[in-house]
Amino acid sequence: VYDIVQLARAEIIDALDEPVIIIDTKERVVDWNFAAERIFLLDRKFYSLDQASEFFKYTPELHLKLKHLPEKKPEHSWQWTSS
């Protein structure tokens, strides 16, 4: 049985031409799509759970802008369940 959420994520998020990067509340990179990988991951492949500053080390100005976003950030949480 396939996990439909993972399949949908791969089909939708990875197909986007725009970079998508998911950063948790501890400023760790938890996921990204292929467009983000082409732009930001120039020297190694696995950044999962690294600090955002490491992920954006070639674009520190972008990381600085992310740090100064308005404090009111929407946070969503979900829990995966299997049947």
GROMACS .gro file of N, CA and C in nm:
model
  249
    1VAL      N    1   0.085  -0.118   0.000
    1VAL     CA    2   0.000   0.000   0.000
    1VAL      C    3   0.090   0.124   0.000
    2TYR      N    4   0.058   0.217  -0.088
    2TYR     CA    5   0.135   0.341  -0.098
    2TYR      C    6   0.080   0.446  -0.002
    3ASP      N    7   0.167   0.530   0.047
    3ASP     CA    8   0.126   0.643   0.129
    3ASP      C    9   0.085   0.755   0.034
    4ILE      N   10  -0.044   0.780   0.023
    4ILE     CA   11  -0.097   0.876  -0.073
    4ILE      C   12  -0.046   1.017  -0.049
    5VAL      N   13  -0.020   1.051   0.076
    5VAL     CA   14   0.030   1.185   0.107
    5VAL      C   15   0.169   1.203   0.047
    6GLN      N   16   0.255   1.105   0.062
    6GLN     CA   17   0.389   1.114   0.006
    6GLN      C   18   0.386   1.116  -0.146
    7LEU      N   19   0.296   1.038  -0.205
    7LEU     CA   20   0.284   1.039  -0.351
    7LEU      C   21   0.235   1.174  -0.401
    8ALA      N   22   0.137   1.231  -0.333
    8ALA     CA   23   0.084   1.362  -0.372
    8ALA      C   24   0.190   1.469  -0.355
    9ARG      N   25   0.265   1.463  -0.248
    9ARG     CA   26   0.371   1.560  -0.224
    9ARG      C   27   0.473   1.554  -0.337
   10ALA      N   28   0.514   1.434  -0.373
   10ALA     CA   29   0.613   1.419  -0.479
   10ALA      C   30   0.561   1.473  -0.612
   11GLU      N   31   0.437   1.445  -0.642
   11GLU     CA   32   0.381   1.488  -0.769
   11GLU      C   33   0.357   1.639  -0.775
   12ILE      N   34   0.314   1.697  -0.666
   12ILE     CA   35   0.278   1.840  -0.667
   12ILE      C   36   0.397   1.929  -0.633
   13ILE      N   37   0.455   1.909  -0.519
   13ILE     CA   38   0.561   1.997  -0.471
   13ILE      C   39   0.687   1.985  -0.556
   14ASP      N   40   0.729   1.864  -0.587
   14ASP     CA   41   0.851   1.848  -0.666
   14ASP      C   42   0.833   1.894  -0.810
   15ALA      N   43   0.711   1.898  -0.859
   15ALA     CA   44   0.687   1.941  -0.997
   15ALA      C   45   0.690   2.093  -1.013
   16LEU      N   46   0.683   2.166  -0.903
   16LEU     CA   47   0.684   2.312  -0.910
   16LEU      C   48   0.818   2.363  -0.959
   17ASP      N   49   0.814   2.467  -1.040
   17ASP     CA   50   0.938   2.532  -1.085
   17ASP      C   51   0.995   2.624  -0.978
   18GLU      N   52   0.912   2.667  -0.884
   18GLU     CA   53   0.954   2.756  -0.776
   18GLU      C   54   1.009   2.673  -0.661
   19PRO      N   55   1.112   2.725  -0.594
   19PRO     CA   56   1.165   2.650  -0.480
   19PRO      C   57   1.068   2.653  -0.361
   20VAL      N   58   1.054   2.539  -0.297
   20VAL     CA   59   0.974   2.525  -0.175
   20VAL      C   60   1.064   2.466  -0.069
   21ILE      N   61   1.075   2.536   0.044
   21ILE     CA   62   1.160   2.491   0.154
   21ILE      C   63   1.076   2.498   0.281
   22ILE      N   64   1.073   2.389   0.355
   22ILE     CA   65   0.997   2.382   0.480
   22ILE      C   66   1.096   2.393   0.596
   23ILE      N   67   1.073   2.493   0.680
   23ILE     CA   68   1.160   2.518   0.796
   23ILE      C   69   1.074   2.507   0.921
   24ASP      N   70   1.119   2.429   1.019
   24ASP     CA   71   1.041   2.413   1.141
   24ASP      C   72   1.065   2.530   1.237
   25THR      N   73   1.001   2.526   1.351
   25THR     CA   74   1.007   2.637   1.447
   25THR      C   75   1.145   2.649   1.513
   26LYS      N   76   1.230   2.548   1.499
   26LYS     CA   77   1.366   2.554   1.552
   26LYS      C   78   1.466   2.595   1.444
   27GLU      N   79   1.413   2.649   1.332
   27GLU     CA   80   1.493   2.694   1.218
   27GLU      C   81   1.576   2.583   1.156
   28ARG      N   82   1.518   2.463   1.153
   28ARG     CA   83   1.582   2.350   1.085
   28ARG      C   84   1.508   2.325   0.954
   29VAL      N   85   1.582   2.293   0.851
   29VAL     CA   86   1.522   2.261   0.722
   29VAL      C   87   1.473   2.116   0.729
   30VAL      N   88   1.344   2.097   0.708
   30VAL     CA   89   1.288   1.962   0.718
   30VAL      C   90   1.249   1.903   0.583
   31ASP      N   91   1.234   1.987   0.481
   31ASP     CA   92   1.200   1.936   0.348
   31ASP      C   93   1.222   2.044   0.244
   32TRP      N   94   1.239   2.004   0.120
   32TRP     CA   95   1.254   2.097   0.008
   32TRP      C   96   1.219   2.023  -0.119
   33ASN      N   97   1.195   2.098  -0.226
   33ASN     CA   98   1.164   2.036  -0.354
   33ASN      C   99   1.285   2.042  -0.447
   34PHE      N  100   1.270   1.985  -0.567
   34PHE     CA  101   1.382   1.979  -0.662
   34PHE      C  102   1.429   2.117  -0.705
   35ALA      N  103   1.336   2.212  -0.721
   35ALA     CA  104   1.376   2.348  -0.761
   35ALA      C  105   1.466   2.410  -0.654
   36ALA      N  106   1.433   2.392  -0.528
   36ALA     CA  107   1.517   2.443  -0.419
   36ALA      C  108   1.652   2.373  -0.418
   37GLU      N  109   1.650   2.245  -0.445
   37GLU     CA  110   1.776   2.169  -0.447
   37GLU      C  111   1.870   2.222  -0.556
   38ARG      N  112   1.816   2.253  -0.672
   38ARG     CA  113   1.899   2.304  -0.781
   38ARG      C  114   1.959   2.440  -0.747
   39ILE      N  115   1.887   2.521  -0.671
   39ILE     CA  116   1.933   2.656  -0.639
   39ILE      C  117   2.027   2.658  -0.518
   40PHE      N  118   1.988   2.589  -0.412
   40PHE     CA  119   2.057   2.606  -0.284
   40PHE      C  120   2.156   2.497  -0.247
   41LEU      N  121   2.139   2.377  -0.298
   41LEU     CA  122   2.226   2.267  -0.255
   41LEU      C  123   2.334   2.243  -0.359
   42LEU      N  124   2.438   2.321  -0.352
   42LEU     CA  125   2.541   2.317  -0.454
   42LEU      C  126   2.654   2.220  -0.421
   43ASP      N  127   2.675   2.190  -0.294
   43ASP     CA  128   2.794   2.110  -0.261
   43ASP      C  129   2.765   1.977  -0.194
   44ARG      N  130   2.646   1.957  -0.142
   44ARG     CA  131   2.613   1.827  -0.084
   44ARG      C  132   2.463   1.804  -0.091
   45LYS      N  133   2.422   1.684  -0.073
   45LYS     CA  134   2.284   1.645  -0.099
   45LYS      C  135   2.195   1.650   0.026
   46PHE      N  136   2.242   1.608   0.140
   46PHE     CA  137   2.153   1.586   0.253
   46PHE      C  138   2.166   1.696   0.358
   47TYR      N  139   2.068   1.782   0.363
   47TYR     CA  140   2.064   1.891   0.459
   47TYR      C  141   1.951   1.872   0.560
   48SER      N  142   1.877   1.767   0.551
   48SER     CA  143   1.760   1.749   0.636
   48SER      C  144   1.796   1.766   0.783
   49LEU      N  145   1.722   1.850   0.849
   49LEU     CA  146   1.736   1.886   0.990
   49LEU      C  147   1.860   1.970   1.019
   50ASP      N  148   1.928   2.017   0.917
   50ASP     CA  149   2.035   2.115   0.938
   50ASP      C  150   1.972   2.251   0.965
   51GLN      N  151   2.047   2.339   1.025
   51GLN     CA  152   1.999   2.474   1.047
   51GLN      C  153   1.979   2.545   0.913
   52ALA      N  154   1.880   2.633   0.909
   52ALA     CA  155   1.851   2.707   0.787
   52ALA      C  156   1.973   2.787   0.742
   53SER      N  157   2.052   2.835   0.836
   53SER     CA  158   2.171   2.913   0.799
   53SER      C  159   2.267   2.829   0.715
   54GLU      N  160   2.276   2.700   0.742
   54GLU     CA  161   2.362   2.611   0.663
   54GLU      C  162   2.302   2.588   0.523
   55PHE      N  163   2.171   2.569   0.519
   55PHE     CA  164   2.103   2.548   0.390
   55PHE      C  165   2.121   2.669   0.299
   56PHE      N  166   2.111   2.789   0.356
   56PHE     CA  167   2.121   2.913   0.280
   56PHE      C  168   2.260   2.975   0.285
   57LYS      N  169   2.364   2.894   0.306
   57LYS     CA  170   2.497   2.951   0.324
   57LYS      C  171   2.549   3.025   0.201
   58TYR      N  172   2.500   2.992   0.082
   58TYR     CA  173   2.543   3.063  -0.039
   58TYR      C  174   2.456   3.184  -0.068
   59THR      N  175   2.348   3.199   0.008
   59THR     CA  176   2.258   3.315  -0.009
   59THR      C  177   2.224   3.371   0.129
   60PRO      N  178   2.323   3.422   0.201
   60PRO     CA  179   2.298   3.470   0.338
   60PRO      C  180   2.197   3.583   0.344
   61GLU      N  181   2.188   3.664   0.238
   61GLU     CA  182   2.089   3.773   0.238
   61GLU      C  183   1.947   3.719   0.243
   62LEU      N  184   1.922   3.605   0.180
   62LEU     CA  185   1.789   3.544   0.186
   62LEU      C  186   1.760   3.492   0.326
   63HIS      N  187   1.859   3.429   0.387
   63HIS     CA  188   1.840   3.380   0.524
   63HIS      C  189   1.812   3.496   0.620
   64LEU      N  190   1.881   3.606   0.601
   64LEU     CA  191   1.858   3.723   0.685
   64LEU      C  192   1.715   3.775   0.668
   65LYS      N  193   1.665   3.778   0.546
   65LYS     CA  194   1.527   3.822   0.522
   65LYS      C  195   1.428   3.727   0.589
   66LEU      N  196   1.454   3.599   0.584
   66LEU     CA  197   1.366   3.502   0.649
   66LEU      C  198   1.360   3.523   0.800
   67LYS      N  199   1.474   3.557   0.857
   67LYS     CA  200   1.479   3.580   1.002
   67LYS      C  201   1.401   3.705   1.044
   68HIS      N  202   1.379   3.797   0.951
   68HIS     CA  203   1.310   3.921   0.984
   68HIS      C  204   1.168   3.927   0.932
   69LEU      N  205   1.111   3.811   0.904
   69LEU     CA  206   0.969   3.808   0.866
   69LEU      C  207   0.887   3.849   0.988
   70PRO      N  208   0.766   3.897   0.965
   70PRO     CA  209   0.682   3.932   1.080
   70PRO      C  210   0.670   3.815   1.177
   71GLU      N  211   0.664   3.849   1.303
   71GLU     CA  212   0.658   3.746   1.407
   71GLU      C  213   0.531   3.661   1.400
   72LYS      N  214   0.427   3.714   1.344
   72LYS     CA  215   0.301   3.640   1.335
   72LYS      C  216   0.309   3.543   1.219
   73LYS      N  217   0.362   3.426   1.246
   73LYS     CA  218   0.376   3.324   1.142
   73LYS      C  219   0.271   3.216   1.165
   74PRO      N  220   0.198   3.183   1.063
   74PRO     CA  221   0.100   3.075   1.082
   74PRO      C  222   0.173   2.943   1.103
   75GLU      N  223   0.129   2.869   1.199
   75GLU     CA  224   0.187   2.738   1.225
   75GLU      C  225   0.078   2.634   1.215
   76HIS      N  226   0.107   2.531   1.144
   76HIS     CA  227   0.013   2.422   1.129
   76HIS      C  228   0.084   2.295   1.174
   77SER      N  229   0.009   2.209   1.234
   77SER     CA  230   0.067   2.080   1.269
   77SER      C  231  -0.030   1.971   1.228
   78TRP      N  232   0.024   1.857   1.198
   78TRP     CA  233  -0.058   1.744   1.163
   78TRP      C  234   0.013   1.619   1.210
   79GLN      N  235  -0.062   1.514   1.215
   79GLN     CA  236  -0.006   1.389   1.261
   79GLN      C  237  -0.039   1.283   1.157
   80TRP      N  238   0.064   1.211   1.114
   80TRP     CA  239   0.042   1.105   1.016
   80TRP      C  240  -0.015   0.984   1.088
   81THR      N  241  -0.112   0.927   1.028
   81THR     CA  242  -0.168   0.803   1.082
   81THR      C  243  -0.170   0.700   0.970
   82SER      N  244  -0.158   0.578   1.005
   82SER     CA  245  -0.165   0.473   0.903
   82SER      C  246  -0.284   0.384   0.935
   83SER      N  247  -0.338   0.329   0.832
   83SER     CA  248  -0.455   0.242   0.852
   83SER      C  249  -0.418   0.097   0.855
   0.00000   0.00000   0.00000
